[in-house]
mmCIF file of C-alpha atoms in Angstrom:
data_model
loop_
_atom_site.group_PDB
_atom_site.id
_atom_site.type_symbol
_atom_site.label_atom_id
_atom_site.label_comp_id
_atom_site.label_asym_id
_atom_site.label_seq_id
_atom_site.Cartn_x
_atom_site.Cartn_y
_atom_site.Cartn_z
ATOM 1 C CA UNK Z 1 114.890 -2.774 -14.119
ATOM 2 C CA UNK Z 2 114.547 0.267 -11.816
ATOM 3 C CA UNK Z 3 117.262 0.977 -9.288
ATOM 4 C CA UNK Z 4 116.752 0.100 -5.642
ATOM 5 C CA UNK Z 5 116.499 3.792 -4.747
ATOM 6 C CA UNK Z 6 113.689 4.456 -7.254
ATOM 7 C CA UNK Z 7 111.894 1.262 -6.251
ATOM 8 C CA UNK Z 8 112.068 2.251 -2.584
ATOM 9 C CA UNK Z 9 110.653 5.724 -3.404
ATOM 10 C CA UNK Z 10 107.751 4.193 -5.289
ATOM 11 C CA UNK Z 11 107.034 1.777 -2.439
ATOM 12 C CA UNK Z 12 106.971 4.713 -0.009
ATOM 13 C CA UNK Z 13 104.586 6.590 -2.296
ATOM 14 C CA UNK Z 14 102.282 3.569 -2.506
ATOM 15 C CA UNK Z 15 102.403 3.203 1.278
ATOM 16 C CA UNK Z 16 101.563 6.896 1.718
ATOM 17 C CA UNK Z 17 98.660 6.656 -0.760
ATOM 18 C CA UNK Z 18 97.424 3.504 0.981
ATOM 19 C CA UNK Z 19 97.368 5.294 4.350
ATOM 20 C CA UNK Z 20 95.591 8.281 2.823
ATOM 21 C CA UNK Z 21 92.919 6.038 1.295
ATOM 22 C CA UNK Z 22 92.441 4.116 4.561
ATOM 23 C CA UNK Z 23 92.032 7.285 6.640
ATOM 24 C CA UNK Z 24 89.771 9.146 4.201
ATOM 25 C CA UNK Z 25 86.029 9.465 4.680
ATOM 26 C CA UNK Z 26 85.558 10.085 0.974
ATOM 27 C CA UNK Z 27 87.533 10.673 -2.182
ATOM 28 C CA UNK Z 28 87.073 11.569 -5.840
ATOM 29 C CA UNK Z 29 89.241 10.619 -8.816
ATOM 30 C CA UNK Z 30 89.246 12.993 -11.792
ATOM 31 C CA UNK Z 31 90.733 13.319 -15.258
ATOM 32 C CA UNK Z 32 92.302 16.768 -15.196
ATOM 33 C CA UNK Z 33 93.648 17.025 -18.752
ATOM 34 C CA UNK Z 34 91.369 19.929 -19.729
ATOM 35 C CA UNK Z 35 92.387 22.306 -16.932
ATOM 36 C CA UNK Z 36 94.706 25.278 -17.332
ATOM 37 C CA UNK Z 37 97.075 26.583 -14.656
ATOM 38 C CA UNK Z 38 94.875 29.495 -13.581
ATOM 39 C CA UNK Z 39 91.798 27.326 -13.122
ATOM 40 C CA UNK Z 40 93.871 24.627 -11.434
ATOM 41 C CA UNK Z 41 95.139 27.161 -8.905
ATOM 42 C CA UNK Z 42 91.576 28.359 -8.154
ATOM 43 C CA UNK Z 43 90.346 24.778 -7.848
ATOM 44 C CA UNK Z 44 93.177 23.789 -5.492
ATOM 45 C CA UNK Z 45 92.512 26.859 -3.332
ATOM 46 C CA UNK Z 46 88.805 26.068 -3.059
ATOM 47 C CA UNK Z 47 89.546 22.430 -2.202
ATOM 48 C CA UNK Z 48 92.158 23.423 0.382
ATOM 49 C CA UNK Z 49 89.706 25.845 2.055
ATOM 50 C CA UNK Z 50 87.186 22.995 2.289
ATOM 51 C CA UNK Z 51 89.764 20.741 3.958
ATOM 52 C CA UNK Z 52 90.227 18.516 0.918
ATOM 53 C CA UNK Z 53 93.642 17.176 -0.091
ATOM 54 C CA UNK Z 54 94.151 17.240 -3.879
ATOM 55 C CA UNK Z 55 97.101 15.916 -5.864
ATOM 56 C CA UNK Z 56 98.082 14.462 -9.199
ATOM 57 C CA UNK Z 57 98.962 10.769 -8.906
ATOM 58 C CA UNK Z 58 100.471 8.123 -11.122
ATOM 59 C CA UNK Z 59 97.928 5.526 -12.171
ATOM 60 C CA UNK Z 60 100.226 2.601 -11.357
ATOM 61 C CA UNK Z 61 100.841 3.848 -7.815
ATOM 62 C CA UNK Z 62 97.167 4.579 -7.146
ATOM 63 C CA UNK Z 63 96.244 1.180 -8.593
ATOM 64 C CA UNK Z 64 98.532 -0.584 -6.096
ATOM 65 C CA UNK Z 65 97.324 1.547 -3.196
ATOM 66 C CA UNK Z 66 93.665 0.954 -4.081
ATOM 67 C CA UNK Z 67 94.328 -2.800 -4.239
ATOM 68 C CA UNK Z 68 95.921 -2.621 -0.779
ATOM 69 C CA UNK Z 69 92.791 -0.965 0.611
ATOM 70 C CA UNK Z 70 90.349 -3.187 -1.278
ATOM 71 C CA UNK Z 71 89.043 -0.614 -3.777
ATOM 72 C CA UNK Z 72 89.323 -2.994 -6.708
ATOM 73 C CA UNK Z 73 86.534 -1.176 -8.561
ATOM 74 C CA UNK Z 74 88.900 1.721 -9.259
ATOM 75 C CA UNK Z 75 91.233 -0.267 -11.548
ATOM 76 C CA UNK Z 76 89.247 0.424 -14.719
ATOM 77 C CA UNK Z 77 89.279 4.220 -14.335
ATOM 78 C CA UNK Z 78 93.011 4.557 -13.695
ATOM 79 C CA UNK Z 79 93.981 5.547 -17.225
ATOM 80 C CA UNK Z 80 95.223 8.800 -18.797
ATOM 81 C CA UNK Z 81 95.660 11.767 -16.436
ATOM 82 C CA UNK Z 82 94.558 11.218 -12.861
ATOM 83 C CA UNK Z 83 94.186 13.441 -9.807
ATOM 84 C CA UNK Z 84 92.906 12.373 -6.407
ATOM 85 C CA UNK Z 85 90.926 14.505 -3.951
ATOM 86 C CA UNK Z 86 90.542 13.136 -0.424
ATOM 87 C CA UNK Z 87 88.576 14.452 2.540
ATOM 88 C CA UNK Z 88 89.134 13.281 6.098
ATOM 89 C CA UNK Z 89 86.352 15.400 7.592
ATOM 90 C CA UNK Z 90 83.485 15.824 5.110
ATOM 91 C CA UNK Z 91 81.778 13.203 2.963
ATOM 92 C CA UNK Z 92 80.537 15.595 0.303
ATOM 93 C CA UNK Z 93 83.067 18.455 0.084
ATOM 94 C CA UNK Z 94 85.333 17.000 -2.625
ATOM 95 C CA UNK Z 95 82.402 15.733 -4.684
ATOM 96 C CA UNK Z 96 80.552 19.065 -4.527
ATOM 97 C CA UNK Z 97 83.537 21.177 -5.563
ATOM 98 C CA UNK Z 98 84.823 18.847 -8.290
ATOM 99 C CA UNK Z 99 81.391 18.129 -9.800
ATOM 100 C CA UNK Z 100 80.659 21.862 -9.917
ATOM 101 C CA UNK Z 101 83.939 22.442 -11.703
ATOM 102 C CA UNK Z 102 83.410 19.485 -14.068
ATOM 103 C CA UNK Z 103 79.973 20.821 -15.034
ATOM 104 C CA UNK Z 104 81.439 24.273 -15.714
ATOM 105 C CA UNK Z 105 84.302 22.883 -17.829
ATOM 106 C CA UNK Z 106 81.887 21.255 -20.326
ATOM 107 C CA UNK Z 107 83.586 17.874 -20.572
ATOM 108 C CA UNK Z 108 87.236 18.924 -20.457
ATOM 109 C CA UNK Z 109 87.630 18.096 -16.765
ATOM 110 C CA UNK Z 110 85.799 14.864 -15.886
ATOM 111 C CA UNK Z 111 84.920 12.835 -12.827
ATOM 112 C CA UNK Z 112 86.154 9.240 -13.118
ATOM 113 C CA UNK Z 113 85.059 7.625 -9.858
ATOM 114 C CA UNK Z 114 85.099 7.998 -6.101
ATOM 115 C CA UNK Z 115 84.655 6.234 -2.800
ATOM 116 C CA UNK Z 116 82.905 6.753 0.523
ATOM 117 C CA UNK Z 117 83.940 4.742 3.581
ATOM 118 C CA UNK Z 118 85.054 1.696 1.629
ATOM 119 C CA UNK Z 119 82.363 1.772 -1.052
ATOM 120 C CA UNK Z 120 83.533 2.528 -4.596
ATOM 121 C CA UNK Z 121 81.304 4.883 -6.591
ATOM 122 C CA UNK Z 122 81.152 5.411 -10.338
ATOM 123 C CA UNK Z 123 80.962 8.924 -11.823
ATOM 124 C CA UNK Z 124 77.163 8.975 -11.449
ATOM 125 C CA UNK Z 125 77.474 7.947 -7.799
ATOM 126 C CA UNK Z 126 79.910 10.816 -7.189
ATOM 127 C CA UNK Z 127 77.442 13.200 -8.868
ATOM 128 C CA UNK Z 128 74.676 11.917 -6.571
ATOM 129 C CA UNK Z 129 76.970 12.364 -3.570
ATOM 130 C CA UNK Z 130 77.629 15.970 -4.606
ATOM 131 C CA UNK Z 131 73.888 16.688 -4.509
ATOM 132 C CA UNK Z 132 73.523 15.623 -0.875
ATOM 133 C CA UNK Z 133 73.400 18.336 1.770
ATOM 134 C CA UNK Z 134 76.668 19.009 3.588
ATOM 135 C CA UNK Z 135 77.144 18.079 7.235
ATOM 136 C CA UNK Z 136 76.441 21.660 8.338
ATOM 137 C CA UNK Z 137 73.220 21.770 6.303
ATOM 138 C CA UNK Z 138 72.074 18.473 7.835
ATOM 139 C CA UNK Z 139 72.794 19.735 11.357
ATOM 140 C CA UNK Z 140 70.830 22.929 10.630
ATOM 141 C CA UNK Z 141 67.899 20.901 9.252
ATOM 142 C CA UNK Z 142 67.919 18.694 12.340
ATOM 143 C CA UNK Z 143 68.023 21.663 14.702
ATOM 144 C CA UNK Z 144 65.148 23.318 12.827
ATOM 145 C CA UNK Z 145 63.179 20.097 13.178
ATOM 146 C CA UNK Z 146 63.906 19.945 16.893
ATOM 147 C CA UNK Z 147 63.190 23.650 17.373
ATOM 148 C CA UNK Z 148 59.776 23.595 15.656
ATOM 149 C CA UNK Z 149 57.898 21.640 18.373
ATOM 150 C CA UNK Z 150 59.459 23.796 21.098
ATOM 151 C CA UNK Z 151 58.472 26.996 19.278
ATOM 152 C CA UNK Z 152 54.970 25.628 18.799
ATOM 153 C CA UNK Z 153 54.691 24.806 22.509
ATOM 154 C CA UNK Z 154 55.906 28.280 23.441
ATOM 155 C CA UNK Z 155 53.340 29.850 21.102
ATOM 156 C CA UNK Z 156 50.531 27.728 22.583
ATOM 157 C CA UNK Z 157 51.539 28.615 26.132
ATOM 158 C CA UNK Z 158 51.811 32.304 25.223
ATOM 159 C CA UNK Z 159 48.395 32.165 23.569
ATOM 160 C CA UNK Z 160 46.847 30.665 26.719
ATOM 161 C CA UNK Z 161 48.485 33.280 28.948
ATOM 162 C CA UNK Z 162 47.477 36.037 26.531
ATOM 163 C CA UNK Z 163 43.911 34.708 26.524
ATOM 164 C CA UNK Z 164 43.853 34.609 30.326
ATOM 165 C CA UNK Z 165 45.180 38.178 30.504
ATOM 166 C CA UNK Z 166 42.503 39.386 28.050
ATOM 167 C CA UNK Z 167 39.753 37.595 30.037
ATOM 168 C CA UNK Z 168 40.959 39.053 33.364
ATOM 169 C CA UNK Z 169 41.156 42.494 31.788
ATOM 170 C CA UNK Z 170 37.571 42.210 30.535
ATOM 171 C CA UNK Z 171 36.347 41.080 33.980
ATOM 172 C CA UNK Z 172 38.153 44.019 35.588
ATOM 173 C CA UNK Z 173 36.567 46.440 33.076
ATOM 174 C CA UNK Z 174 33.083 44.971 33.729
ATOM 175 C CA UNK Z 175 33.536 45.360 37.485
ATOM 176 C CA UNK Z 176 34.661 48.967 37.014
ATOM 177 C CA UNK Z 177 31.609 49.731 34.884
ATOM 178 C CA UNK Z 178 29.187 48.113 37.318
ATOM 179 C CA UNK Z 179 30.764 49.905 40.285
#
């Protein structure tokens, strides 16, 4: 039987994980056993720069936290080594970075599962999420779509004005020649 002090620490950790899961837009759970220290440092740096929180977690603690939030679909993947990446600002950042790294590691570092706003995803779902455009790319696409009709209108108006200027110039030249 664990001491009261250890039990209290574990309860605090579960509570902290529960809050992190509740406040996250998206998260990815990975099996990190095939990663060396150098690659882990690079991966953590890239995740940190993208605003993604990444940490190694105990399966039992994450299992309790996921039950508290209602992510019951994660129970089956919480075996062996587990790390959790959570993003509070971007739906795709963690998935993009971790899937890219998992592909490069050739099966040593694997994606277990993930979640997006309360929906649990399997490894294939996380892979699909990683292939979506980022928020910035979507905003740029939208702005391009909004800008196209305006640019087209400007070109049409310029063409009409240009045509009018050419016609007036030709009339002026004809009057000069006849005079």
